Amino acid sequence: MKEKIISTKIEVLSYDELSAQDKDLIDKAKEATATAYTPYSKFHVGAALLLSNGEIVTGSNQENAAFPSGTCAERTTIYYAHARYPEASFDTLAIAAFSNGHFQASPISPCGACRQAILEYETLFNKNIRILLYGENEIYLLDGIKSLLPLCFSEF
Ligand code: THU
């Protein structure tokens, strides 16, 4: 029997260790949590995406009485970004979550469907998307979505 071990590199950083640009993205992801529409979960997620043209697009989760019809912050953001700026590749995506009156102490990570959706744009532009996951205590930096989606299904 052979065995394969797949590992993921995560840089663990404090806010002060981030570049000015990454700080700005985290700030905007945090701000975007205020626009979440979450009457059901009360879990407010915000995302901010830096594009290759320098634009920053933000978004938040939008829920629906028919639960599967709701959309996570990540997909709200990346779908709008590509609809608005179809020529621009994705550089860095920051994600933050707020609930019960405070930002999450530990980073939250995109759900499986969002990971697959993010992968689509890595594949489209043939460029890794940096991902910043915000927590009050620590911030994770990933150098691409494949860090969160090993053995991913990509082009067919
Ligand atoms: N949610 C996001 O927007 N992004 C994530 O990464 C995880 C979960 C949303 C979906 C739903 O509106 C709420 O958070 C609770 O699951």
mmCIF file with all atom_site columns, C-alpha atoms and ligand atoms in Angstrom:
data_model
loop_
_atom_site.group_PDB
_atom_site.id
_atom_site.type_symbol
_atom_site.label_atom_id
_atom_site.label_alt_id
_atom_site.label_comp_id
_atom_site.label_asym_id
_atom_site.label_entity_id
_atom_site.label_seq_id
_atom_site.pdbx_PDB_ins_code
_atom_site.Cartn_x
_atom_site.Cartn_y
_atom_site.Cartn_z
_atom_site.occupancy
_atom_site.B_iso_or_equiv
_atom_site.pdbx_formal_charge
_atom_site.auth_seq_id
_atom_site.auth_comp_id
_atom_site.auth_asym_id
_atom_site.auth_atom_id
_atom_site.pdbx_PDB_model_num
ATOM   1   C CA . MET A 1 1   ? 0.000   0.000  0.000   1.00 0.00 ? 1   MET A CA 1
ATOM   2   C CA . LYS A 1 2   ? 1.168   3.496  -0.773  1.00 0.00 ? 2   LYS A CA 1
ATOM   3   C CA . GLU A 1 3   ? 0.216   6.545  1.182   1.00 0.00 ? 3   GLU A CA 1
ATOM   4   C CA . LYS A 1 4   ? -0.001  10.178 0.193   1.00 0.00 ? 4   LYS A CA 1
ATOM   5   C CA . ILE A 1 5   ? -0.013  12.962 2.713   1.00 0.00 ? 5   ILE A CA 1
ATOM   6   C CA . ILE A 1 6   ? -1.354  16.319 1.637   1.00 0.00 ? 6   ILE A CA 1
ATOM   7   C CA . SER A 1 7   ? -0.335  19.267 3.744   1.00 0.00 ? 7   SER A CA 1
ATOM   8   C CA . THR A 1 8   ? -1.432  22.888 3.847   1.00 0.00 ? 8   THR A CA 1
ATOM   9   C CA . LYS A 1 9   ? 0.725   25.874 4.614   1.00 0.00 ? 9   LYS A CA 1
ATOM   10  C CA . ILE A 1 10  ? -0.980  28.568 6.654   1.00 0.00 ? 10  ILE A CA 1
ATOM   11  C CA . GLU A 1 11  ? 0.834   31.722 7.688   1.00 0.00 ? 11  GLU A CA 1
ATOM   12  C CA . VAL A 1 12  ? -0.446  32.867 11.070  1.00 0.00 ? 12  VAL A CA 1
ATOM   13  C CA . LEU A 1 13  ? -0.107  36.607 11.472  1.00 0.00 ? 13  LEU A CA 1
ATOM   14  C CA . SER A 1 14  ? -1.179  39.442 13.711  1.00 0.00 ? 14  SER A CA 1
ATOM   15  C CA . TYR A 1 15  ? -2.867  42.513 12.246  1.00 0.00 ? 15  TYR A CA 1
ATOM   16  C CA . ASP A 1 16  ? 0.302   44.547 12.865  1.00 0.00 ? 16  ASP A CA 1
ATOM   17  C CA . GLU A 1 17  ? 2.342   42.150 10.734  1.00 0.00 ? 17  GLU A CA 1
ATOM   18  C CA . LEU A 1 18  ? 0.172   42.732 7.648   1.00 0.00 ? 18  LEU A CA 1
ATOM   19  C CA . SER A 1 19  ? 1.072   45.053 4.792   1.00 0.00 ? 19  SER A CA 1
ATOM   20  C CA . ALA A 1 20  ? -0.911  48.290 4.521   1.00 0.00 ? 20  ALA A CA 1
ATOM   21  C CA . GLN A 1 21  ? -2.842  46.795 1.593   1.00 0.00 ? 21  GLN A CA 1
ATOM   22  C CA . ASP A 1 22  ? -3.765  43.634 3.493   1.00 0.00 ? 22  ASP A CA 1
ATOM   23  C CA . LYS A 1 23  ? -4.789  45.703 6.542   1.00 0.00 ? 23  LYS A CA 1
ATOM   24  C CA . ASP A 1 24  ? -7.063  47.738 4.304   1.00 0.00 ? 24  ASP A CA 1
ATOM   25  C CA . LEU A 1 25  ? -8.665  44.582 2.895   1.00 0.00 ? 25  LEU A CA 1
ATOM   26  C CA . ILE A 1 26  ? -9.267  43.184 6.361   1.00 0.00 ? 26  ILE A CA 1
ATOM   27  C CA . ASP A 1 27  ? -10.755 46.519 7.455   1.00 0.00 ? 27  ASP A CA 1
ATOM   28  C CA . LYS A 1 28  ? -13.082 46.497 4.455   1.00 0.00 ? 28  LYS A CA 1
ATOM   29  C CA . ALA A 1 29  ? -14.122 42.861 5.043   1.00 0.00 ? 29  ALA A CA 1
ATOM   30  C CA . LYS A 1 30  ? -14.945 43.769 8.642   1.00 0.00 ? 30  LYS A CA 1
ATOM   31  C CA . GLU A 1 31  ? -16.927 46.821 7.509   1.00 0.00 ? 31  GLU A CA 1
ATOM   32  C CA . ALA A 1 32  ? -18.823 44.675 5.004   1.00 0.00 ? 32  ALA A CA 1
ATOM   33  C CA . THR A 1 33  ? -20.168 42.471 7.815   1.00 0.00 ? 33  THR A CA 1
ATOM   34  C CA . ALA A 1 34  ? -22.469 45.410 8.624   1.00 0.00 ? 34  ALA A CA 1
ATOM   35  C CA . THR A 1 35  ? -24.231 44.921 5.267   1.00 0.00 ? 35  THR A CA 1
ATOM   36  C CA . ALA A 1 36  ? -24.999 41.238 5.827   1.00 0.00 ? 36  ALA A CA 1
ATOM   37  C CA . TYR A 1 37  ? -28.688 40.287 5.686   1.00 0.00 ? 37  TYR A CA 1
ATOM   38  C CA . THR A 1 38  ? -28.923 37.558 8.293   1.00 0.00 ? 38  THR A CA 1
ATOM   39  C CA . PRO A 1 39  ? -32.364 37.383 9.904   1.00 0.00 ? 39  PRO A CA 1
ATOM   40  C CA . TYR A 1 40  ? -32.005 33.609 10.303  1.00 0.00 ? 40  TYR A CA 1
ATOM   41  C CA . SER A 1 41  ? -28.455 32.906 11.417  1.00 0.00 ? 41  SER A CA 1
ATOM   42  C CA . LYS A 1 42  ? -27.512 36.350 12.821  1.00 0.00 ? 42  LYS A CA 1
ATOM   43  C CA . PHE A 1 43  ? -24.029 35.427 11.638  1.00 0.00 ? 43  PHE A CA 1
ATOM   44  C CA . HIS A 1 44  ? -22.635 38.365 9.669   1.00 0.00 ? 44  HIS A CA 1
ATOM   45  C CA . VAL A 1 45  ? -19.868 37.586 7.209   1.00 0.00 ? 45  VAL A CA 1
ATOM   46  C CA . GLY A 1 46  ? -18.031 40.176 5.144   1.00 0.00 ? 46  GLY A CA 1
ATOM   47  C CA . ALA A 1 47  ? -15.570 39.771 2.297   1.00 0.00 ? 47  ALA A CA 1
ATOM   48  C CA . ALA A 1 48  ? -13.296 42.171 0.439   1.00 0.00 ? 48  ALA A CA 1
ATOM   49  C CA . LEU A 1 49  ? -11.605 41.292 -2.830  1.00 0.00 ? 49  LEU A CA 1
ATOM   50  C CA . LEU A 1 50  ? -8.657  43.118 -4.364  1.00 0.00 ? 50  LEU A CA 1
ATOM   51  C CA . LEU A 1 51  ? -8.641  42.900 -8.150  1.00 0.00 ? 51  LEU A CA 1
ATOM   52  C CA . SER A 1 52  ? -5.752  43.176 -10.598 1.00 0.00 ? 52  SER A CA 1
ATOM   53  C CA . ASN A 1 53  ? -7.102  46.568 -11.725 1.00 0.00 ? 53  ASN A CA 1
ATOM   54  C CA . GLY A 1 54  ? -6.745  47.925 -8.184  1.00 0.00 ? 54  GLY A CA 1
ATOM   55  C CA . GLU A 1 55  ? -10.479 47.936 -7.465  1.00 0.00 ? 55  GLU A CA 1
ATOM   56  C CA . ILE A 1 56  ? -11.715 46.489 -4.174  1.00 0.00 ? 56  ILE A CA 1
ATOM   57  C CA . VAL A 1 57  ? -15.122 44.812 -4.238  1.00 0.00 ? 57  VAL A CA 1
ATOM   58  C CA . THR A 1 58  ? -16.907 43.976 -0.993  1.00 0.00 ? 58  THR A CA 1
ATOM   59  C CA . GLY A 1 59  ? -19.874 41.780 -0.185  1.00 0.00 ? 59  GLY A CA 1
ATOM   60  C CA . SER A 1 60  ? -21.691 40.004 2.598   1.00 0.00 ? 60  SER A CA 1
ATOM   61  C CA . ASN A 1 61  ? -23.931 37.010 3.169   1.00 0.00 ? 61  ASN A CA 1
ATOM   62  C CA . GLN A 1 62  ? -27.534 37.412 2.064   1.00 0.00 ? 62  GLN A CA 1
ATOM   63  C CA . GLU A 1 63  ? -29.992 34.946 3.555   1.00 0.00 ? 63  GLU A CA 1
ATOM   64  C CA . ASN A 1 64  ? -33.400 33.787 2.418   1.00 0.00 ? 64  ASN A CA 1
ATOM   65  C CA . ALA A 1 65  ? -36.434 32.167 4.034   1.00 0.00 ? 65  ALA A CA 1
ATOM   66  C CA . ALA A 1 66  ? -35.809 29.265 1.649   1.00 0.00 ? 66  ALA A CA 1
ATOM   67  C CA . PHE A 1 67  ? -32.399 28.525 3.163   1.00 0.00 ? 67  PHE A CA 1
ATOM   68  C CA . PRO A 1 68  ? -30.509 27.169 0.137   1.00 0.00 ? 68  PRO A CA 1
ATOM   69  C CA . SER A 1 69  ? -31.364 30.338 -1.777  1.00 0.00 ? 69  SER A CA 1
ATOM   70  C CA . GLY A 1 70  ? -29.140 32.408 0.480   1.00 0.00 ? 70  GLY A CA 1
ATOM   71  C CA . THR A 1 71  ? -25.583 33.246 -0.532  1.00 0.00 ? 71  THR A CA 1
ATOM   72  C CA . CYS A 1 72  ? -22.358 33.397 1.439   1.00 0.00 ? 72  CYS A CA 1
ATOM   73  C CA . ALA A 1 73  ? -20.298 36.581 1.586   1.00 0.00 ? 73  ALA A CA 1
ATOM   74  C CA . GLU A 1 74  ? -17.559 35.034 -0.522  1.00 0.00 ? 74  GLU A CA 1
ATOM   75  C CA . ARG A 1 75  ? -19.820 34.141 -3.436  1.00 0.00 ? 75  ARG A CA 1
ATOM   76  C CA . THR A 1 76  ? -21.713 37.455 -3.265  1.00 0.00 ? 76  THR A CA 1
ATOM   77  C CA . THR A 1 77  ? -18.347 39.170 -3.602  1.00 0.00 ? 77  THR A CA 1
ATOM   78  C CA . ILE A 1 78  ? -16.608 37.112 -6.254  1.00 0.00 ? 78  ILE A CA 1
ATOM   79  C CA . TYR A 1 79  ? -19.659 36.809 -8.499  1.00 0.00 ? 79  TYR A CA 1
ATOM   80  C CA . TYR A 1 80  ? -20.269 40.543 -8.373  1.00 0.00 ? 80  TYR A CA 1
ATOM   81  C CA . ALA A 1 81  ? -16.574 41.239 -8.967  1.00 0.00 ? 81  ALA A CA 1
ATOM   82  C CA . HIS A 1 82  ? -16.444 39.130 -12.100 1.00 0.00 ? 82  HIS A CA 1
ATOM   83  C CA . ALA A 1 83  ? -19.780 40.484 -13.359 1.00 0.00 ? 83  ALA A CA 1
ATOM   84  C CA . ARG A 1 84  ? -18.600 44.075 -12.850 1.00 0.00 ? 84  ARG A CA 1
ATOM   85  C CA . TYR A 1 85  ? -14.949 43.683 -13.958 1.00 0.00 ? 85  TYR A CA 1
ATOM   86  C CA . PRO A 1 86  ? -14.788 40.566 -16.162 1.00 0.00 ? 86  PRO A CA 1
ATOM   87  C CA . GLU A 1 87  ? -11.250 41.338 -17.358 1.00 0.00 ? 87  GLU A CA 1
ATOM   88  C CA . ALA A 1 88  ? -9.750  41.678 -13.872 1.00 0.00 ? 88  ALA A CA 1
ATOM   89  C CA . SER A 1 89  ? -8.127  38.730 -12.138 1.00 0.00 ? 89  SER A CA 1
ATOM   90  C CA . PHE A 1 90  ? -8.487  38.191 -8.418  1.00 0.00 ? 90  PHE A CA 1
ATOM   91  C CA . ASP A 1 91  ? -5.546  39.058 -6.218  1.00 0.00 ? 91  ASP A CA 1
ATOM   92  C CA . THR A 1 92  ? -6.497  38.771 -2.545  1.00 0.00 ? 92  THR A CA 1
ATOM   93  C CA . LEU A 1 93  ? -9.754  37.865 -0.771  1.00 0.00 ? 93  LEU A CA 1
ATOM   94  C CA . ALA A 1 94  ? -10.247 38.814 2.891   1.00 0.00 ? 94  ALA A CA 1
ATOM   95  C CA . ILE A 1 95  ? -13.018 37.311 5.028   1.00 0.00 ? 95  ILE A CA 1
ATOM   96  C CA . ALA A 1 96  ? -14.301 38.320 8.471   1.00 0.00 ? 96  ALA A CA 1
ATOM   97  C CA . ALA A 1 97  ? -17.297 37.313 10.585  1.00 0.00 ? 97  ALA A CA 1
ATOM   98  C CA . PHE A 1 98  ? -19.248 39.115 13.314  1.00 0.00 ? 98  PHE A CA 1
ATOM   99  C CA . SER A 1 99  ? -21.802 37.615 15.683  1.00 0.00 ? 99  SER A CA 1
ATOM   100 C CA . ASN A 1 100 ? -23.128 38.174 19.185  1.00 0.00 ? 100 ASN A CA 1
ATOM   101 C CA . GLY A 1 101 ? -21.651 41.665 19.239  1.00 0.00 ? 101 GLY A CA 1
ATOM   102 C CA . HIS A 1 102 ? -18.074 40.828 18.341  1.00 0.00 ? 102 HIS A CA 1
ATOM   103 C CA . PHE A 1 103 ? -15.786 39.656 15.576  1.00 0.00 ? 103 PHE A CA 1
ATOM   104 C CA . GLN A 1 104 ? -14.864 35.996 15.740  1.00 0.00 ? 104 GLN A CA 1
ATOM   105 C CA . ALA A 1 105 ? -11.808 35.308 17.861  1.00 0.00 ? 105 ALA A CA 1
ATOM   106 C CA . SER A 1 106 ? -10.579 32.659 15.422  1.00 0.00 ? 106 SER A CA 1
ATOM   107 C CA . PRO A 1 107 ? -10.612 32.915 11.641  1.00 0.00 ? 107 PRO A CA 1
ATOM   108 C CA . ILE A 1 108 ? -13.612 31.531 9.789   1.00 0.00 ? 108 ILE A CA 1
ATOM   109 C CA . SER A 1 109 ? -12.979 29.603 6.627   1.00 0.00 ? 109 SER A CA 1
ATOM   110 C CA . PRO A 1 110 ? -15.082 29.461 3.435   1.00 0.00 ? 110 PRO A CA 1
ATOM   111 C CA . CYS A 1 111 ? -17.626 26.666 3.065   1.00 0.00 ? 111 CYS A CA 1
ATOM   112 C CA . GLY A 1 112 ? -17.095 23.931 0.494   1.00 0.00 ? 112 GLY A CA 1
ATOM   113 C CA . ALA A 1 113 ? -19.306 25.542 -2.143  1.00 0.00 ? 113 ALA A CA 1
ATOM   114 C CA . CYS A 1 114 ? -17.423 28.839 -1.842  1.00 0.00 ? 114 CYS A CA 1
ATOM   115 C CA . ARG A 1 115 ? -14.061 27.057 -2.061  1.00 0.00 ? 115 ARG A CA 1
ATOM   116 C CA . GLN A 1 116 ? -15.159 25.508 -5.344  1.00 0.00 ? 116 GLN A CA 1
ATOM   117 C CA . ALA A 1 117 ? -16.440 28.881 -6.609  1.00 0.00 ? 117 ALA A CA 1
ATOM   118 C CA . ILE A 1 118 ? -13.160 30.599 -5.696  1.00 0.00 ? 118 ILE A CA 1
ATOM   119 C CA . LEU A 1 119 ? -11.240 27.821 -7.463  1.00 0.00 ? 119 LEU A CA 1
ATOM   120 C CA . GLU A 1 120 ? -13.154 28.602 -10.655 1.00 0.00 ? 120 GLU A CA 1
ATOM   121 C CA . TYR A 1 121 ? -11.543 32.057 -10.827 1.00 0.00 ? 121 TYR A CA 1
ATOM   122 C CA . GLU A 1 122 ? -8.085  30.750 -9.996  1.00 0.00 ? 122 GLU A CA 1
ATOM   123 C CA . THR A 1 123 ? -8.503  28.386 -12.939 1.00 0.00 ? 123 THR A CA 1
ATOM   124 C CA . LEU A 1 124 ? -9.962  31.056 -15.217 1.00 0.00 ? 124 LEU A CA 1
ATOM   125 C CA . PHE A 1 125 ? -7.092  33.479 -14.663 1.00 0.00 ? 125 PHE A CA 1
ATOM   126 C CA . ASN A 1 126 ? -4.456  30.818 -14.002 1.00 0.00 ? 126 ASN A CA 1
ATOM   127 C CA . LYS A 1 127 ? -3.429  32.749 -10.914 1.00 0.00 ? 127 LYS A CA 1
ATOM   128 C CA . ASN A 1 128 ? -3.514  31.873 -7.236  1.00 0.00 ? 128 ASN A CA 1
ATOM   129 C CA . ILE A 1 129 ? -5.816  33.953 -5.083  1.00 0.00 ? 129 ILE A CA 1
ATOM   130 C CA . ARG A 1 130 ? -4.325  34.951 -1.738  1.00 0.00 ? 130 ARG A CA 1
ATOM   131 C CA . ILE A 1 131 ? -6.813  34.441 1.072   1.00 0.00 ? 131 ILE A CA 1
ATOM   132 C CA . LEU A 1 132 ? -6.838  36.305 4.375   1.00 0.00 ? 132 LEU A CA 1
ATOM   133 C CA . LEU A 1 133 ? -9.031  34.819 7.100   1.00 0.00 ? 133 LEU A CA 1
ATOM   134 C CA . TYR A 1 134 ? -9.609  37.258 9.928   1.00 0.00 ? 134 TYR A CA 1
ATOM   135 C CA . GLY A 1 135 ? -9.838  36.420 13.609  1.00 0.00 ? 135 GLY A CA 1
ATOM   136 C CA . GLU A 1 136 ? -9.444  38.847 16.491  1.00 0.00 ? 136 GLU A CA 1
ATOM   137 C CA . ASN A 1 137 ? -6.668  36.673 17.962  1.00 0.00 ? 137 ASN A CA 1
ATOM   138 C CA . GLU A 1 138 ? -4.925  35.657 14.753  1.00 0.00 ? 138 GLU A CA 1
ATOM   139 C CA . ILE A 1 139 ? -5.130  36.009 11.002  1.00 0.00 ? 139 ILE A CA 1
ATOM   140 C CA . TYR A 1 140 ? -4.490  33.204 8.532   1.00 0.00 ? 140 TYR A CA 1
ATOM   141 C CA . LEU A 1 141 ? -2.890  33.869 5.180   1.00 0.00 ? 141 LEU A CA 1
ATOM   142 C CA . LEU A 1 142 ? -3.183  31.194 2.489   1.00 0.00 ? 142 LEU A CA 1
ATOM   143 C CA . ASP A 1 143 ? -1.397  31.470 -0.817  1.00 0.00 ? 143 ASP A CA 1
ATOM   144 C CA . GLY A 1 144 ? -4.245  29.974 -2.849  1.00 0.00 ? 144 GLY A CA 1
ATOM   145 C CA . ILE A 1 145 ? -7.588  28.216 -2.581  1.00 0.00 ? 145 ILE A CA 1
ATOM   146 C CA . LYS A 1 146 ? -6.015  24.811 -3.206  1.00 0.00 ? 146 LYS A CA 1
ATOM   147 C CA . SER A 1 147 ? -4.661  25.040 0.325   1.00 0.00 ? 147 SER A CA 1
ATOM   148 C CA . LEU A 1 148 ? -8.293  24.641 1.405   1.00 0.00 ? 148 LEU A CA 1
ATOM   149 C CA . LEU A 1 149 ? -9.353  22.274 -1.349  1.00 0.00 ? 149 LEU A CA 1
ATOM   150 C CA . PRO A 1 150 ? -6.893  19.450 -1.830  1.00 0.00 ? 150 PRO A CA 1
ATOM   151 C CA . LEU A 1 151 ? -7.620  16.986 -4.638  1.00 0.00 ? 151 LEU A CA 1
ATOM   152 C CA . CYS A 1 152 ? -9.952  19.575 -6.078  1.00 0.00 ? 152 CYS A CA 1
ATOM   153 C CA . PHE A 1 153 ? -12.135 19.052 -9.114  1.00 0.00 ? 153 PHE A CA 1
ATOM   154 C CA . SER A 1 154 ? -11.077 21.561 -11.696 1.00 0.00 ? 154 SER A CA 1
ATOM   155 C CA . GLU A 1 155 ? -11.142 21.633 -15.473 1.00 0.00 ? 155 GLU A CA 1
ATOM   156 C CA . PHE A 1 156 ? -12.729 18.734 -17.329 1.00 0.00 ? 156 PHE A CA 1
HETATM 157 N N1 . THU B 2 .   ? -21.399 32.094 5.704   1.00 0.00 ? 1   THU B N1 1
HETATM 158 C C1 . THU B 2 .   ? -20.684 32.903 4.878   1.00 0.00 ? 1   THU B C1 1
HETATM 159 O O1 . THU B 2 .   ? -21.198 33.909 4.361   1.00 0.00 ? 1   THU B O1 1
HETATM 160 N N2 . THU B 2 .   ? -19.382 32.595 4.659   1.00 0.00 ? 1   THU B N2 1
HETATM 161 C C2 . THU B 2 .   ? -18.721 31.567 5.256   1.00 0.00 ? 1   THU B C2 1
HETATM 162 O O2 . THU B 2 .   ? -17.526 31.394 5.012   1.00 0.00 ? 1   THU B O2 1
HETATM 163 C C3 . THU B 2 .   ? -19.418 30.664 6.158   1.00 0.00 ? 1   THU B C3 1
HETATM 164 C C4 . THU B 2 .   ? -20.869 30.904 6.325   1.00 0.00 ? 1   THU B C4 1
HETATM 165 C C5 . THU B 2 .   ? -22.793 32.458 5.985   1.00 0.00 ? 1   THU B C5 1
HETATM 166 C C6 . THU B 2 .   ? -23.858 31.564 5.414   1.00 0.00 ? 1   THU B C6 1
HETATM 167 C C7 . THU B 2 .   ? -25.011 31.860 6.343   1.00 0.00 ? 1   THU B C7 1
HETATM 168 O O3 . THU B 2 .   ? -25.655 33.051 5.912   1.00 0.00 ? 1   THU B O3 1
HETATM 169 C C8 . THU B 2 .   ? -24.352 32.146 7.669   1.00 0.00 ? 1   THU B C8 1
HETATM 170 O O4 . THU B 2 .   ? -22.986 32.462 7.378   1.00 0.00 ? 1   THU B O4 1
HETATM 171 C C9 . THU B 2 .   ? -24.406 31.016 8.663   1.00 0.00 ? 1   THU B C9 1
HETATM 172 O O5 . THU B 2 .   ? -23.932 29.846 8.125   1.00 0.00 ? 1   THU B O5 1
#
